[in-house]
Amino acid sequence: MVLVNNGFLSLPGNYLFSEIARKVESYKNLHPDADLIRMGIGDVTRPLAKAVTDAMHEAVSDMSVAETFKGYGPEQGYGFLIEKIIENDFVQRGIEIAPDEVFISDGCKSDMGNIGDLFARENTVAVTDPVYPVYVDSNVMGGRAGSLLKSGKWNNIIYLPCTAENGFIPDLPESPVDIIYLCFPNNPTGTTLKKNELKKWVDYALEAGSLILFDAAYEAFISEEDVPHSIYEIEGAKNCAIEFRSFSKSAGFTGIRCGYTVVPKNITAGSASHGKGNLNSLWRRRQATKFNGVSYVTQKAAEAVYSDEGRKQCKDNIDYYMENAAIIRDCLKSVGLEVFGGINAPYIWFRTPGKRDSWGFFERMLSEIQVIGTPGVGFGPSGEGYMRLTAFGSKEDTVVAMSRFKSWNI
Ligand code: PLP
């Protein structure tokens, strides 16, 4: 008989977004003319930069001519893109990364989910709470999470609360952990860590022999000084951290898919039977076996993100979203809400007034001002009592949504 991976069976359904969709659908059925504004989903809306689409057109032409046609590319990614990444994202910040430490992928979600292939079930995993659900769910699939408790937590995962009370800066774990997922700037809270705060984590990992899986998908939205764009800005991080990057939000690639992961060559992990494993070699082996690379056209598109025009055009889009973020922050504050994030990330996180639970406030926003947000509790127990709004909509919708907040008797 075929036996299934029990991890999959113990995963609850994707309750959050399907529940939101269900509630919105039933509201729409009752109010077909309602003018709903969606500020819940974290997807970009601005079109790709012209430099990017021009590069894609050229790459398509390359593919139509025998002399420049490309079949399978290098599994790790084309050198032309890896070079640009190293020069622009690392060397310019004083970080040395070797070309064979960069792995181009179809996005950060796949890599963050797949990296678990390298790790034994016995590892103890810590996540910040609230959290991007992929980190937890992929560990459930990998058998490292244990069982789901009534509280919504998995009994073998260590949750590090990030709330207004600790300024969204997680405390170091009280018991030993092997693998720590950090995402800064953070989805969903929109907050981030300064260099000295991230340094505490690097120092902890070096001391404890832990590995940090650092999700930097939102680094392009950082506006403040002293906020690290890469964990490798912190001394010692190349000995304890893998960094995940994405072109999804920085360059609008959610639909065309490209990201990359940096696995430094000197990070090892132990094995009871085989001595130490080098994570760079193991990831290379994993990718060579299960992944056949990102399309040439897409990698050419990603290369164009680093051209002068590409950089400027992508930055214009980021500025557009961050202007929305400022509009949302200012408005929510002006109506008396406690507001966080939105300065170094396109997410605004606010406390629901009157200690109302997240879902209760979601329902009120939907029925009273027809604005759709995301209930914070959907990202983990410490998200209860918060809501997330995204700045990825159009400016027009953002302004209308905020005018509804202003005239609303919250
Ligand atoms: N990491 C975080 C924290 C995200 O919020 C998202 C998307 O919302 C991703 C990764 C996904 O990135 P990609 O589109 O590159 O898979």
Coordinates of C-alpha atoms and ligand atoms in Angstrom, one line a residue:
M1 CA 0.0 0.0 0.0
V2 CA 1.2 3.5 -0.8
L3 CA 1.9 5.4 2.4
V4 CA 1.6 9.1 2.4
N5 CA 3.9 11.6 4.0
N6 CA 2.0 12.2 7.2
G7 CA 3.3 15.8 7.3
F8 CA 1.0 16.7 4.5
L9 CA -2.0 15.1 6.2
S10 CA -1.5 17.0 9.4
L11 CA -1.3 20.3 7.6
P12 CA -4.5 22.3 8.0
G13 CA -5.9 23.7 4.8
N14 CA -4.8 27.1 3.6
Y15 CA -7.3 28.6 6.0
L16 CA -6.3 32.2 5.8
F17 CA -6.7 33.2 2.2
S18 CA -9.5 30.8 1.4
E19 CA -11.4 32.0 4.4
I20 CA -10.9 35.6 3.3
A21 CA -12.1 34.7 -0.2
R22 CA -15.1 32.9 1.2
K23 CA -16.1 35.8 3.4
V24 CA -15.6 38.3 0.6
E25 CA -17.6 36.1 -1.8
S26 CA -20.6 35.9 0.5
Y27 CA -20.5 39.6 1.1
K28 CA -20.4 40.2 -2.6
N29 CA -23.4 37.9 -3.1
L30 CA -25.4 40.0 -0.7
H31 CA -24.1 43.3 -2.0
P32 CA -23.3 42.9 -5.7
D33 CA -22.8 46.6 -6.2
A34 CA -20.3 47.1 -3.3
D35 CA -17.1 48.8 -4.3
L36 CA -14.6 46.6 -2.6
I37 CA -11.0 47.7 -2.2
R38 CA -8.5 44.8 -1.8
M39 CA -5.6 45.6 0.5
G40 CA -5.0 42.1 1.7
I41 CA -2.9 40.3 -0.9
G42 CA 0.8 40.9 -1.1
D43 CA 1.1 40.9 -4.9
V44 CA 2.5 43.7 -7.0
T45 CA 0.2 45.7 -9.5
R46 CA 2.6 47.9 -11.4
P47 CA 3.8 46.6 -14.8
L48 CA 7.3 45.4 -15.3
A49 CA 10.0 48.0 -16.0
K50 CA 10.5 48.8 -19.7
A51 CA 14.2 47.9 -19.5
V52 CA 13.0 44.4 -18.3
T53 CA 10.4 43.8 -21.0
D54 CA 12.9 45.1 -23.7
A55 CA 15.4 42.6 -22.4
M56 CA 12.8 39.8 -22.5
H57 CA 11.9 40.7 -26.1
E58 CA 15.6 40.6 -27.1
A59 CA 16.0 37.2 -25.3
V60 CA 13.0 35.8 -27.1
S61 CA 14.6 36.9 -30.4
D62 CA 17.8 35.1 -29.3
M63 CA 15.8 31.9 -28.8
S64 CA 14.4 32.2 -32.4
V65 CA 17.8 32.0 -34.1
A66 CA 19.9 28.8 -34.2
E67 CA 23.1 30.7 -33.4
T68 CA 21.8 32.2 -30.2
F69 CA 19.2 29.6 -29.2
K70 CA 19.6 28.2 -25.6
G71 CA 18.6 24.9 -24.3
Y72 CA 19.1 23.8 -20.7
G73 CA 21.1 26.5 -19.0
P74 CA 23.5 26.0 -16.1
E75 CA 21.5 24.7 -13.2
Q76 CA 23.0 27.3 -10.9
G77 CA 22.1 30.1 -13.2
Y78 CA 23.8 32.0 -16.1
G79 CA 27.1 33.7 -15.2
F80 CA 25.9 37.0 -16.7
L81 CA 23.2 37.3 -14.0
I82 CA 25.3 36.0 -11.1
E83 CA 28.0 38.6 -11.9
K84 CA 25.5 41.4 -11.8
I85 CA 24.0 40.2 -8.6
I86 CA 27.4 40.0 -6.9
E87 CA 28.5 43.4 -8.1
N88 CA 25.3 45.2 -7.3
D89 CA 23.8 43.5 -4.3
F90 CA 27.0 42.6 -2.4
V91 CA 30.3 44.2 -3.6
Q92 CA 28.7 47.6 -3.5
R93 CA 27.9 46.9 0.2
G94 CA 31.4 45.7 0.9
I95 CA 30.5 42.0 0.9
E96 CA 32.5 39.4 -0.9
I97 CA 30.5 36.5 -2.4
A98 CA 31.9 34.0 -4.9
P99 CA 30.0 33.1 -8.0
D100 CA 29.6 29.5 -6.9
E101 CA 27.9 30.7 -3.7
V102 CA 24.9 32.2 -5.7
F103 CA 22.1 29.9 -6.9
I104 CA 19.5 31.4 -9.3
S105 CA 16.0 30.1 -8.8
D106 CA 12.4 30.6 -9.7
G107 CA 11.8 32.6 -6.5
C108 CA 12.4 32.8 -2.9
K109 CA 9.3 30.8 -1.8
S110 CA 10.6 27.6 -3.6
D111 CA 14.1 28.0 -2.1
M112 CA 12.8 28.7 1.4
G113 CA 10.5 25.7 1.1
N114 CA 13.0 23.4 -0.5
I115 CA 16.0 24.1 1.7
G116 CA 14.5 21.8 4.3
D117 CA 15.5 18.9 2.1
L118 CA 19.0 19.3 3.5
F119 CA 18.1 19.0 7.1
A120 CA 17.5 16.1 9.4
R121 CA 14.1 15.7 11.1
E122 CA 15.7 15.9 14.5
N123 CA 16.6 19.6 14.1
T124 CA 14.8 22.1 16.3
V125 CA 13.4 25.0 14.3
A126 CA 12.5 28.5 15.5
V127 CA 10.3 31.0 13.7
T128 CA 9.3 34.5 14.5
D129 CA 5.6 34.9 15.2
P130 CA 3.6 36.2 13.3
V131 CA 5.4 34.5 10.3
Y132 CA 5.3 34.0 6.5
P133 CA 3.5 30.6 6.6
V134 CA 5.9 28.8 4.2
Y135 CA 8.6 28.4 6.9
V136 CA 6.2 26.5 9.2
D137 CA 4.4 24.5 6.6
S138 CA 7.5 23.3 4.9
N139 CA 8.8 22.0 8.2
V140 CA 5.5 20.3 8.8
M141 CA 6.0 18.6 5.5
G142 CA 9.6 17.7 6.5
G143 CA 8.4 16.1 9.7
R144 CA 10.1 18.6 12.0
A145 CA 7.1 20.4 13.4
G146 CA 5.4 17.7 15.6
S147 CA 1.7 18.1 16.2
L148 CA -0.6 21.0 15.9
L149 CA -1.8 22.3 19.3
K150 CA -5.1 24.1 20.0
S151 CA -3.2 27.3 20.3
G152 CA -2.4 27.1 16.6
K153 CA 1.3 26.3 17.3
W154 CA 3.2 23.2 16.4
N155 CA 4.6 21.5 19.5
N156 CA 8.2 21.0 18.1
I157 CA 8.5 24.5 16.7
I158 CA 9.8 27.3 18.8
Y159 CA 7.8 30.5 18.3
L160 CA 9.5 33.9 18.9
P161 CA 6.8 36.4 19.5
C162 CA 7.1 39.8 17.7
T163 CA 4.6 42.2 19.1
A164 CA 4.2 45.9 19.9
E165 CA 5.4 45.0 23.4
N166 CA 8.9 44.0 22.3
G167 CA 9.0 46.5 19.4
F168 CA 8.7 43.5 16.9
I169 CA 12.3 42.5 17.8
P170 CA 12.3 38.9 18.7
D171 CA 14.1 37.8 21.9
L172 CA 16.8 35.2 21.5
P173 CA 15.4 31.7 22.2
E174 CA 15.5 30.4 25.8
S175 CA 16.2 26.8 24.7
P176 CA 18.7 25.6 22.1
V177 CA 17.6 25.8 18.4
D178 CA 19.3 24.5 15.3
I179 CA 17.6 26.4 12.5
I180 CA 16.2 29.9 12.8
Y181 CA 14.1 31.5 10.1
L182 CA 14.4 35.3 10.1
C183 CA 12.7 37.6 7.6
F184 CA 13.7 41.3 7.7
P185 CA 12.1 43.6 6.5
N186 CA 9.3 41.5 7.7
N187 CA 6.2 40.1 6.2
P188 CA 3.6 40.5 7.7
T189 CA 4.6 43.2 10.3
G190 CA 6.4 45.5 7.9
T191 CA 9.0 46.1 10.6
T192 CA 12.7 45.4 10.5
L193 CA 15.9 45.1 12.6
K194 CA 18.8 47.5 12.8
K195 CA 22.3 46.2 12.3
N196 CA 23.0 45.9 16.0
E197 CA 19.8 43.9 16.5
L198 CA 20.6 41.5 13.7
K199 CA 24.1 41.2 15.0
K200 CA 22.7 39.6 18.2
W201 CA 21.3 36.8 16.1
V202 CA 24.4 36.2 14.1
D203 CA 26.4 36.2 17.4
Y204 CA 23.9 33.8 18.9
A205 CA 24.0 31.4 15.9
L206 CA 27.8 31.4 15.8
E207 CA 28.0 30.7 19.5
A208 CA 25.2 28.0 19.5
G209 CA 26.2 26.4 16.2
S210 CA 22.8 27.3 14.7
L211 CA 21.9 28.1 11.1
I212 CA 20.0 31.3 10.1
L213 CA 17.8 31.1 7.1
F214 CA 17.5 34.8 6.2
D215 CA 14.7 35.9 3.9
A216 CA 15.6 39.3 2.4
A217 CA 12.7 39.4 -0.1
Y218 CA 11.9 43.0 0.9
E219 CA 15.3 44.5 1.1
A220 CA 14.7 46.9 -1.8
F221 CA 12.0 48.7 0.3
I222 CA 14.5 49.7 3.0
S223 CA 14.6 53.5 3.4
E224 CA 16.3 54.0 6.7
E225 CA 20.1 54.0 7.4
D226 CA 21.5 51.4 9.6
V227 CA 19.1 48.7 8.4
P228 CA 21.0 45.8 6.9
H229 CA 20.1 44.9 3.3
S230 CA 21.9 41.6 3.6
I231 CA 22.7 39.6 6.6
Y232 CA 26.3 39.4 5.3
E233 CA 26.7 43.0 6.3
I234 CA 27.1 41.5 9.8
E235 CA 30.5 40.1 10.6
G236 CA 30.5 36.3 10.9
A237 CA 27.2 35.8 9.0
K238 CA 29.0 34.0 6.2
N239 CA 29.7 31.2 8.7
C240 CA 26.1 30.8 9.9
A241 CA 23.5 32.2 7.4
I242 CA 22.0 31.4 4.1
E243 CA 20.3 34.4 2.4
F244 CA 17.2 34.2 0.2
R245 CA 16.4 37.0 -2.3
S246 CA 13.6 37.6 -4.8
F247 CA 13.0 39.8 -7.8
S248 CA 9.2 39.5 -7.1
K249 CA 8.7 42.6 -5.1
S250 CA 11.9 44.5 -5.9
A251 CA 11.2 44.3 -9.7
G252 CA 7.6 43.1 -10.1
F253 CA 8.6 39.5 -11.0
T254 CA 5.8 37.8 -9.1
G255 CA 4.4 36.6 -12.5
I256 CA 7.6 35.8 -14.3
R257 CA 9.5 34.2 -11.3
C258 CA 13.1 34.7 -10.4
G259 CA 15.1 34.9 -7.2
Y260 CA 18.4 33.6 -5.8
T261 CA 19.9 32.1 -2.8
V262 CA 23.4 32.6 -1.4
V263 CA 24.9 29.6 0.3
P264 CA 28.4 30.4 1.6
K265 CA 30.9 27.7 1.1
N266 CA 32.1 27.5 4.6
I267 CA 28.9 26.5 6.3
T268 CA 28.7 22.9 7.4
A269 CA 26.1 20.8 9.2
G270 CA 26.7 17.7 11.3
S271 CA 25.7 14.1 10.6
A272 CA 25.9 11.2 13.1
S273 CA 27.1 8.8 10.5
H274 CA 28.8 10.8 7.7
G275 CA 30.8 13.5 9.4
K276 CA 30.1 17.0 8.3
G277 CA 28.1 18.0 5.2
N278 CA 29.0 21.2 3.3
L279 CA 25.7 23.0 2.7
N280 CA 26.9 24.7 -0.5
S281 CA 27.7 21.3 -2.0
L282 CA 24.6 19.7 -0.7
W283 CA 22.4 22.5 -2.1
R284 CA 24.2 22.3 -5.5
R285 CA 23.5 18.5 -5.4
R286 CA 19.9 19.0 -4.5
Q287 CA 19.3 21.6 -7.2
A288 CA 21.1 19.6 -9.8
T289 CA 18.8 16.6 -9.0
K290 CA 15.5 18.4 -8.6
F291 CA 15.7 21.6 -10.6
N292 CA 16.6 22.5 -14.1
G293 CA 17.2 26.2 -13.9
V294 CA 15.3 29.3 -14.7
S295 CA 14.5 30.2 -18.3
Y296 CA 17.1 32.2 -20.3
V297 CA 14.4 34.8 -21.0
T298 CA 13.7 35.3 -17.3
Q299 CA 17.3 35.5 -16.4
K300 CA 17.9 38.1 -19.1
A301 CA 14.9 40.0 -17.6
A302 CA 16.6 39.8 -14.2
E303 CA 19.9 41.0 -15.6
A304 CA 18.1 44.1 -16.9
V305 CA 17.0 45.0 -13.4
Y306 CA 20.6 46.0 -12.8
S307 CA 21.0 48.2 -15.8
D308 CA 20.9 52.0 -15.2
E309 CA 17.4 52.3 -16.7
G310 CA 16.2 49.1 -15.0
R311 CA 17.4 50.3 -11.7
K312 CA 15.7 53.6 -12.1
Q313 CA 12.4 52.2 -13.4
C314 CA 12.2 49.5 -10.6
K315 CA 13.0 52.2 -8.0
D316 CA 10.1 54.3 -9.4
N317 CA 7.8 51.4 -8.8
I318 CA 9.1 50.9 -5.3
D319 CA 8.7 54.6 -4.6
Y320 CA 5.1 54.4 -5.9
Y321 CA 4.3 51.6 -3.4
M322 CA 6.1 53.3 -0.6
E323 CA 4.1 56.5 -1.2
N324 CA 1.0 54.4 -0.8
A325 CA 2.5 53.0 2.4
A326 CA 3.0 56.6 3.7
I327 CA -0.6 57.5 2.8
I328 CA -1.8 54.5 4.7
R329 CA 0.4 55.0 7.8
D330 CA -0.5 58.7 8.1
C331 CA -4.2 58.1 7.7
L332 CA -4.4 55.2 10.1
K333 CA -2.4 57.2 12.7
S334 CA -4.6 60.2 12.2
V335 CA -7.7 58.2 13.1
G336 CA -6.1 57.1 16.3
L337 CA -4.8 53.6 15.4
E338 CA -1.5 52.1 16.6
V339 CA 0.4 51.7 13.4
F340 CA 3.6 49.8 12.6
G341 CA 5.8 49.1 9.6
G342 CA 5.4 50.7 6.2
I343 CA 8.7 52.5 6.4
N344 CA 11.1 49.8 5.3
A345 CA 8.5 47.5 3.8
P346 CA 5.3 47.7 1.8
Y347 CA 3.2 46.3 4.7
I348 CA 1.4 48.2 7.3
W349 CA 0.5 46.4 10.5
F350 CA -1.9 47.9 13.0
R351 CA -3.5 47.0 16.3
T352 CA -7.2 46.5 16.1
P353 CA -8.9 49.0 18.3
G354 CA -10.7 48.0 21.5
K355 CA -8.9 44.7 21.7
R356 CA -11.1 43.3 19.0
D357 CA -9.9 40.0 17.5
S358 CA -8.4 40.1 14.0
W359 CA -11.3 38.3 12.3
G360 CA -13.9 40.5 14.1
F361 CA -12.1 43.6 12.8
F362 CA -11.7 42.1 9.3
E363 CA -15.5 41.6 9.2
R364 CA -16.2 45.1 10.3
M365 CA -13.8 46.6 7.7
L366 CA -15.5 44.5 5.0
S367 CA -19.1 45.3 6.0
E368 CA -18.7 48.9 7.0
I369 CA -16.1 50.4 4.7
Q370 CA -15.7 47.6 2.1
V371 CA -11.9 47.5 2.5
I372 CA -10.3 44.0 2.6
G373 CA -7.3 43.5 4.9
T374 CA -5.6 40.4 6.2
P375 CA -6.3 39.3 9.8
G376 CA -3.0 39.2 11.7
V377 CA -3.9 36.0 13.5
G378 CA -3.7 34.2 10.1
F379 CA 0.1 34.6 10.3
G380 CA 0.4 33.0 13.8
P381 CA -0.9 33.3 17.3
S382 CA 1.1 36.5 18.1
G383 CA -0.7 38.2 15.2
E384 CA -4.0 38.1 17.1
G385 CA -5.4 41.6 17.6
Y386 CA -3.6 43.0 14.5
M387 CA -4.4 43.5 10.9
R388 CA -2.2 43.8 7.8
L389 CA -2.7 46.2 4.9
T390 CA -0.5 46.2 1.8
A391 CA 0.7 49.1 -0.2
F392 CA 0.8 47.2 -3.4
G393 CA -2.5 48.6 -4.8
S394 CA -3.1 51.6 -7.0
K395 CA -2.7 55.1 -5.5
E396 CA -6.3 55.8 -6.4
D397 CA -7.6 52.8 -4.5
T398 CA -5.3 53.5 -1.6
V399 CA -6.6 57.1 -1.3
V400 CA -10.2 56.1 -1.5
A401 CA -9.7 53.3 1.1
M402 CA -8.1 55.8 3.5
S403 CA -10.8 58.4 3.0
R404 CA -13.3 55.6 4.1
F405 CA -11.2 55.0 7.2
K406 CA -11.3 58.8 7.9
S407 CA -15.0 59.1 7.8
W408 CA -15.6 55.8 9.6
N409 CA -16.7 55.7 13.2
I410 CA -14.2 53.0 14.3
Ligands
PLP1 N1 9.3 35.6 1.3 C1 8.4 36.4 1.8 C2 8.6 36.9 3.2 C3 7.3 36.8 1.1 O1 6.4 37.6 1.7 C4 7.1 36.3 -0.2 C5 5.9 36.7 -1.0 O2 5.0 37.2 -0.6 C6 8.1 35.5 -0.7 C7 9.2 35.1 0.1 C8 7.9 34.9 -2.1 O3 8.8 35.3 -2.9 P1 8.9 34.7 -4.4 O4 7.8 35.4 -5.2 O5 10.2 35.1 -4.9 O6 8.7 33.3 -4.3

